[in-house]
Amino acid sequence: LHVYIFWLEALAFETVGRKVFGVSADELPVMKPWAYNQGFYNLFLAVGTGVGISLMGQNQDTGVALVTMGTGSMAAAALVLITSDASKARSAVIQGLFPSIALIALAVWA
């Protein structure tokens, strides 16, 4: 999901991304640099989580740490979104659901 969000924010913001996030054509010049930066933030969280998952077999402690950091940051960002603007509750649930499930699964597994 966060790789898809990266694509929407960093690569397709002027077309599909702008529509998904409800940004008007007039707002585009101001929002595009912010979205670009935010897109890479999402990509880095996804990559860190993916690396953590890939390390689970050979270095469990490092894998757990990376997955916890990545998914914890994703879930925390969803909380920040909903507490900053209650009208973004749907977006916060979409953004935070999978990371929260991953954290619960990790707590049960580890």
N, CA and C atoms as an extended XYZ file, in Angstrom:
330
Properties=species:S:1:pos:R:3:atomname:S:1:resname:S:1:resid:I:1 pbc="F F F"
N         0.823       -1.197        0.000 N   LEU     1
C         0.000        0.000        0.000 CA  LEU     1
C         0.868        1.262        0.000 C   LEU     1
N         1.922        1.265        0.810 N   HIS     2
C         2.762        2.463        0.879 CA  HIS     2
C         3.584        2.686       -0.390 C   HIS     2
N         3.883        1.632       -1.112 N   VAL     3
C         4.541        1.805       -2.419 CA  VAL     3
C         3.554        2.434       -3.401 C   VAL     3
N         2.305        2.016       -3.347 N   TYR     4
C         1.263        2.617       -4.191 CA  TYR     4
C         1.077        4.095       -3.837 C   TYR     4
N         1.058        4.400       -2.540 N   ILE     5
C         0.942        5.798       -2.118 CA  ILE     5
C         2.145        6.598       -2.606 C   ILE     5
N         3.334        5.995       -2.555 N   PHE     6
C         4.525        6.652       -3.119 CA  PHE     6
C         4.284        7.017       -4.579 C   PHE     6
N         3.776        6.065       -5.339 N   TRP     7
C         3.521        6.312       -6.765 CA  TRP     7
C         2.539        7.466       -6.941 C   TRP     7
N         1.448        7.453       -6.160 N   LEU     8
C         0.449        8.518       -6.270 CA  LEU     8
C         1.042        9.884       -5.938 C   LEU     8
N         1.846        9.938       -4.887 N   GLU     9
C         2.348       11.227       -4.410 CA  GLU     9
C         3.566       11.722       -5.178 C   GLU     9
N         4.481       10.835       -5.504 N   ALA    10
C         5.752       11.274       -6.084 CA  ALA    10
C         5.789       11.195       -7.605 C   ALA    10
N         5.098       10.237       -8.179 N   LEU    11
C         5.227       10.025       -9.620 CA  LEU    11
C         3.980       10.404      -10.426 C   LEU    11
N         2.815       10.252       -9.838 N   ALA    12
C         1.570       10.496      -10.586 CA  ALA    12
C         0.734       11.604       -9.953 C   ALA    12
N         1.376       12.479       -9.198 N   PHE    13
C         0.614       13.482       -8.460 CA  PHE    13
C        -0.121       14.459       -9.367 C   PHE    13
N         0.470       14.810      -10.484 N   GLU    14
C        -0.162       15.796      -11.376 CA  GLU    14
C        -1.406       15.249      -12.060 C   GLU    14
N        -1.562       13.947      -12.096 N   THR    15
C        -2.713       13.339      -12.774 CA  THR    15
C        -3.586       12.600      -11.764 C   THR    15
N        -3.354       11.334      -11.610 N   VAL    16
C        -4.175       10.483      -10.746 CA  VAL    16
C        -4.053       10.896       -9.278 C   VAL    16
N        -2.846       11.127       -8.818 N   GLY    17
C        -2.634       11.458       -7.416 CA  GLY    17
C        -3.380       12.699       -6.979 C   GLY    17
N        -3.356       13.717       -7.802 N   ARG    18
C        -4.058       14.967       -7.478 CA  ARG    18
C        -5.541       14.712       -7.263 C   ARG    18
N        -6.111       13.861       -8.109 N   LYS    19
C        -7.537       13.548       -7.992 CA  LYS    19
C        -7.822       12.717       -6.743 C   LYS    19
N        -6.967       11.736       -6.478 N   VAL    20
C        -7.156       10.878       -5.298 CA  VAL    20
C        -7.111       11.706       -4.014 C   VAL    20
N        -6.199       12.661       -3.947 N   PHE    21
C        -6.028       13.454       -2.736 CA  PHE    21
C        -6.864       14.726       -2.725 C   PHE    21
N        -7.660       14.948       -3.770 N   GLY    22
C        -8.569       16.091       -3.800 CA  GLY    22
C        -7.874       17.432       -3.900 C   GLY    22
N        -6.792       17.491       -4.658 N   VAL    23
C        -6.038       18.730       -4.828 CA  VAL    23
C        -6.486       19.393       -6.130 C   VAL    23
N        -6.864       20.656       -6.047 N   SER    24
C        -7.312       21.366       -7.242 CA  SER    24
C        -6.121       21.742       -8.116 C   SER    24
N        -6.409       22.088       -9.347 N   ALA    25
C        -5.351       22.517      -10.276 CA  ALA    25
C        -4.644       23.767       -9.746 C   ALA    25
N        -5.397       24.640       -9.083 N   ASP    26
C        -4.801       25.859       -8.526 CA  ASP    26
C        -3.835       25.553       -7.377 C   ASP    26
N        -4.117       24.495       -6.627 N   GLU    27
C        -3.268       24.123       -5.489 CA  GLU    27
C        -2.043       23.312       -5.901 C   GLU    27
N        -2.055       22.790       -7.108 N   LEU    28
C        -1.006       21.877       -7.561 CA  LEU    28
C         0.410       22.427       -7.400 C   LEU    28
N         0.708       23.662       -7.831 N   PRO    29
C         2.097       24.133       -7.696 CA  PRO    29
C         2.609       24.160       -6.256 C   PRO    29
N         1.731       24.415       -5.315 N   VAL    30
C         2.137       24.460       -3.906 CA  VAL    30
C         2.237       23.049       -3.325 C   VAL    30
N         1.301       22.196       -3.674 N   MET    31
C         1.221       20.867       -3.081 CA  MET    31
C         2.191       19.850       -3.684 C   MET    31
N         2.562       20.035       -4.937 N   LYS    32
C         3.398       19.032       -5.615 CA  LYS    32
C         4.720       18.766       -4.885 C   LYS    32
N         5.488       19.781       -4.461 N   PRO    33
C         6.741       19.478       -3.743 CA  PRO    33
C         6.492       18.750       -2.421 C   PRO    33
N         5.426       19.086       -1.725 N   TRP    34
C         5.109       18.414       -0.471 CA  TRP    34
C         4.753       16.960       -0.732 C   TRP    34
N         3.932       16.739       -1.752 N   ALA    35
C         3.517       15.375       -2.087 CA  ALA    35
C         4.723       14.537       -2.517 C   ALA    35
N         5.620       15.130       -3.276 N   TYR    36
C         6.822       14.435       -3.737 CA  TYR    36
C         7.643       13.954       -2.538 C   TYR    36
N         7.853       14.847       -1.584 N   ASN    37
C         8.596       14.498       -0.378 CA  ASN    37
C         7.865       13.428        0.427 C   ASN    37
N         6.572       13.599        0.593 N   GLN    38
C         5.766       12.650        1.353 CA  GLN    38
C         5.761       11.275        0.680 C   GLN    38
N         5.753       11.268       -0.641 N   GLY    39
C         5.793       10.009       -1.377 CA  GLY    39
C         7.050        9.217       -1.072 C   GLY    39
N         8.178        9.898       -1.056 N   PHE    40
C         9.421        9.200       -0.743 CA  PHE    40
C         9.463        8.744        0.713 C   PHE    40
N         8.894        9.516        1.603 N   TYR    41
C         8.777        9.087        3.009 CA  TYR    41
C         8.047        7.748        3.068 C   TYR    41
N         6.931        7.635        2.353 N   ASN    42
C         6.165        6.389        2.333 CA  ASN    42
C         6.965        5.247        1.711 C   ASN    42
N         7.704        5.533        0.660 N   LEU    43
C         8.531        4.508        0.024 CA  LEU    43
C         9.602        3.998        0.989 C   LEU    43
N        10.249        4.905        1.694 N   PHE    44
C        11.308        4.502        2.614 CA  PHE    44
C        10.760        3.626        3.749 C   PHE    44
N         9.574        3.949        4.240 N   LEU    45
C         8.960        3.102        5.265 CA  LEU    45
C         8.668        1.711        4.710 C   LEU    45
N         8.161        1.656        3.490 N   ALA    46
C         7.859        0.355        2.866 CA  ALA    46
C         9.132       -0.449        2.629 C   ALA    46
N        10.179        0.203        2.159 N   VAL    47
C        11.442       -0.500        1.897 CA  VAL    47
C        12.035       -1.027        3.214 C   VAL    47
N        12.048       -0.209        4.248 N   GLY    48
C        12.573       -0.651        5.541 CA  GLY    48
C        11.800       -1.845        6.091 C   GLY    48
N        10.489       -1.802        5.940 N   THR    49
C         9.658       -2.921        6.382 CA  THR    49
C         9.936       -4.167        5.558 C   THR    49
N        10.064       -3.988        4.239 N   GLY    50
C        10.369       -5.124        3.362 CA  GLY    50
C        11.711       -5.755        3.672 C   GLY    50
N        12.713       -4.925        3.937 N   VAL    51
C        14.031       -5.452        4.309 CA  VAL    51
C        13.924       -6.214        5.630 C   VAL    51
N        13.166       -5.669        6.579 N   GLY    52
C        12.973       -6.363        7.853 CA  GLY    52
C        12.329       -7.719        7.667 C   GLY    52
N        11.310       -7.790        6.817 N   ILE    53
C        10.656       -9.074        6.547 CA  ILE    53
C        11.642      -10.049        5.917 C   ILE    53
N        12.462       -9.556        5.003 N   SER    54
C        13.417      -10.446        4.332 CA  SER    54
C        14.502      -10.964        5.282 C   SER    54
N        14.746      -10.255        6.367 N   LEU    55
C        15.779      -10.668        7.325 CA  LEU    55
C        15.264      -11.586        8.425 C   LEU    55
N        13.973      -11.819        8.490 N   MET    56
C        13.400      -12.604        9.585 CA  MET    56
C        14.027      -13.987        9.729 C   MET    56
N        14.339      -14.639        8.634 N   GLY    57
C        14.898      -15.987        8.712 CA  GLY    57
C        16.334      -16.023        9.181 C   GLY    57
N        17.143      -15.065        8.757 N   GLN    58
C        18.569      -15.119        9.060 CA  GLN    58
C        18.983      -14.258       10.251 C   GLN    58
N        18.237      -13.194       10.542 N   ASN    59
C        18.577      -12.323       11.666 CA  ASN    59
C        17.275      -11.777       12.253 C   ASN    59
N        16.635      -12.595       13.057 N   GLN    60
C        15.293      -12.275       13.545 CA  GLN    60
C        15.246      -10.969       14.325 C   GLN    60
N        16.223      -10.719       15.169 N   ASP    61
C        16.194       -9.499       15.987 CA  ASP    61
C        16.208       -8.243       15.107 C   ASP    61
N        17.073       -8.233       14.111 N   THR    62
C        17.136       -7.092       13.196 CA  THR    62
C        15.852       -6.988       12.384 C   THR    62
N        15.348       -8.118       11.925 N   GLY    63
C        14.105       -8.126       11.159 CA  GLY    63
C        12.948       -7.575       11.964 C   GLY    63
N        12.808       -8.030       13.198 N   VAL    64
C        11.731       -7.548       14.068 CA  VAL    64
C        11.874       -6.046       14.308 C   VAL    64
N        13.100       -5.596       14.539 N   ALA    65
C        13.329       -4.161       14.777 CA  ALA    65
C        12.923       -3.323       13.565 C   ALA    65
N        13.323       -3.755       12.382 N   LEU    66
C        12.989       -2.985       11.172 CA  LEU    66
C        11.489       -3.004       10.885 C   LEU    66
N        10.871       -4.161       11.016 N   VAL    67
C         9.428       -4.250       10.770 CA  VAL    67
C         8.662       -3.420       11.800 C   VAL    67
N         9.085       -3.482       13.052 N   THR    68
C         8.426       -2.695       14.090 CA  THR    68
C         8.583       -1.200       13.825 C   THR    68
N         9.772       -0.778       13.452 N   MET    69
C        10.002        0.642       13.165 CA  MET    69
C         9.177        1.100       11.958 C   MET    69
N         9.203        0.324       10.895 N   GLY    70
C         8.475        0.709        9.680 CA  GLY    70
C         6.972        0.731        9.889 C   GLY    70
N         6.417       -0.375       10.380 N   THR    71
C         4.968       -0.444       10.543 CA  THR    71
C         4.494        0.434       11.706 C   THR    71
N         5.316        0.554       12.728 N   GLY    72
C         4.967        1.459       13.835 CA  GLY    72
C         4.883        2.902       13.374 C   GLY    72
N         5.819        3.307       12.521 N   SER    73
C         5.789        4.664       11.970 CA  SER    73
C         4.565        4.878       11.083 C   SER    73
N         4.226        3.863       10.304 N   MET    74
C         3.031        3.953        9.451 CA  MET    74
C         1.772        4.110       10.301 C   MET    74
N         1.645        3.290       11.328 N   ALA    75
C         0.469        3.357       12.203 CA  ALA    75
C         0.425        4.688       12.957 C   ALA    75
N         1.578        5.152       13.421 N   ALA    76
C         1.627        6.431       14.131 CA  ALA    76
C         1.245        7.593       13.202 C   ALA    76
N         1.688        7.531       11.953 N   ALA    77
C         1.328        8.573       10.990 CA  ALA    77
C        -0.179        8.594       10.748 C   ALA    77
N        -0.804        7.427       10.752 N   ALA    78
C        -2.262        7.359       10.604 CA  ALA    78
C        -2.951        8.025       11.798 C   ALA    78
N        -2.424        7.807       12.996 N   LEU    79
C        -2.978        8.466       14.181 CA  LEU    79
C        -2.813        9.980       14.104 C   LEU    79
N        -1.667       10.424       13.636 N   VAL    80
C        -1.432       11.863       13.484 CA  VAL    80
C        -2.429       12.438       12.482 C   VAL    80
N        -2.657       11.722       11.396 N   LEU    81
C        -3.596       12.201       10.381 CA  LEU    81
C        -4.993       12.379       10.959 C   LEU    81
N        -5.477       11.382       11.663 N   ILE    82
C        -6.852       11.468       12.185 CA  ILE    82
C        -6.976       12.495       13.311 C   ILE    82
N        -5.929       12.663       14.114 N   THR    83
C        -6.007       13.658       15.183 CA  THR    83
C        -5.817       15.078       14.674 C   THR    83
N        -5.201       15.235       13.522 N   SER    84
C        -5.022       16.573       12.959 CA  SER    84
C        -6.227       17.037       12.156 C   SER    84
N        -7.009       16.077       11.630 N   ASP    85
C        -8.168       16.431       10.806 CA  ASP    85
C        -9.130       15.249       10.795 C   ASP    85
N       -10.178       15.334       11.601 N   ALA    86
C       -11.124       14.223       11.738 CA  ALA    86
C       -11.809       13.871       10.418 C   ALA    86
N       -11.854       14.806        9.479 N   SER    87
C       -12.468       14.506        8.180 CA  SER    87
C       -11.614       13.525        7.368 C   SER    87
N       -10.399       13.277        7.812 N   LYS    88
C        -9.488       12.350        7.127 CA  LYS    88
C        -9.511       10.957        7.760 C   LYS    88
N       -10.566       10.649        8.511 N   ALA    89
C       -10.649        9.358        9.205 CA  ALA    89
C       -10.564        8.183        8.241 C   ALA    89
N       -11.257        8.257        7.120 N   ARG    90
C       -11.216        7.160        6.143 CA  ARG    90
C        -9.794        6.942        5.638 C   ARG    90
N        -9.118        8.018        5.300 N   SER    91
C        -7.735        7.926        4.829 CA  SER    91
C        -6.821        7.361        5.913 C   SER    91
N        -7.051        7.771        7.147 N   ALA    92
C        -6.230        7.275        8.249 CA  ALA    92
C        -6.427        5.776        8.454 C   ALA    92
N        -7.657        5.323        8.322 N   VAL    93
C        -7.913        3.877        8.460 CA  VAL    93
C        -7.232        3.121        7.323 C   VAL    93
N        -7.346        3.623        6.108 N   ILE    94
C        -6.687        2.974        4.962 CA  ILE    94
C        -5.178        2.926        5.179 C   ILE    94
N        -4.617        4.029        5.624 N   GLN    95
C        -3.171        4.133        5.833 CA  GLN    95
C        -2.693        3.282        7.003 C   GLN    95
N        -3.494        3.173        8.039 N   GLY    96
C        -3.023        2.528        9.259 CA  GLY    96
C        -3.474        1.101        9.488 C   GLY    96
N        -4.442        0.609        8.715 N   LEU    97
C        -4.983       -0.722        8.973 CA  LEU    97
C        -3.946       -1.830        8.801 C   LEU    97
N        -3.301       -1.913        7.638 N   PHE    98
C        -2.332       -2.985        7.392 CA  PHE    98
C        -1.139       -2.921        8.348 C   PHE    98
N        -0.572       -1.737        8.591 N   PRO    99
C         0.533       -1.696        9.557 CA  PRO    99
C         0.102       -2.125       10.964 C   PRO    99
N        -1.105       -1.753       11.368 N   SER   100
C        -1.583       -2.151       12.696 CA  SER   100
C        -1.767       -3.660       12.784 C   SER   100
N        -2.313       -4.251       11.732 N   ILE   101
C        -2.451       -5.712       11.691 CA  ILE   101
C        -1.075       -6.370       11.754 C   ILE   101
N        -0.117       -5.805       11.024 N   ALA   102
C         1.243       -6.358       11.038 CA  ALA   102
C         1.858       -6.274       12.427 C   ALA   102
N         1.650       -5.170       13.123 N   LEU   103
C         2.195       -5.033       14.478 CA  LEU   103
C         1.570       -6.046       15.438 C   LEU   103
N         0.271       -6.250       15.322 N   ILE   104
C        -0.403       -7.238       16.172 CA  ILE   104
C         0.118       -8.639       15.865 C   ILE   104
N         0.216       -8.953       14.573 N   ALA   105
C         0.729      -10.273       14.175 CA  ALA   105
C         2.166      -10.471       14.656 C   ALA   105
N         2.961       -9.442       14.565 N   LEU   106
C         4.352       -9.522       15.011 CA  LEU   106
C         4.419       -9.738       16.524 C   LEU   106
N         3.561       -9.060       17.270 N   ALA   107
C         3.542       -9.226       18.726 CA  ALA   107
C         3.135      -10.650       19.108 C   ALA   107
N         2.185      -11.203       18.379 N   VAL   108
C         1.752      -12.576       18.662 CA  VAL   108
C         2.838      -13.564       18.268 C   VAL   108
N         3.469      -13.327       17.118 N   TRP   109
C         4.488      -14.246       16.586 CA  TRP   109
C         5.778      -14.192       17.413 C   TRP   109
N         6.224      -12.994       17.710 N   ALA   110
C         7.515      -12.836       18.414 CA  ALA   110
C         7.305      -13.068       19.887 C   ALA   110
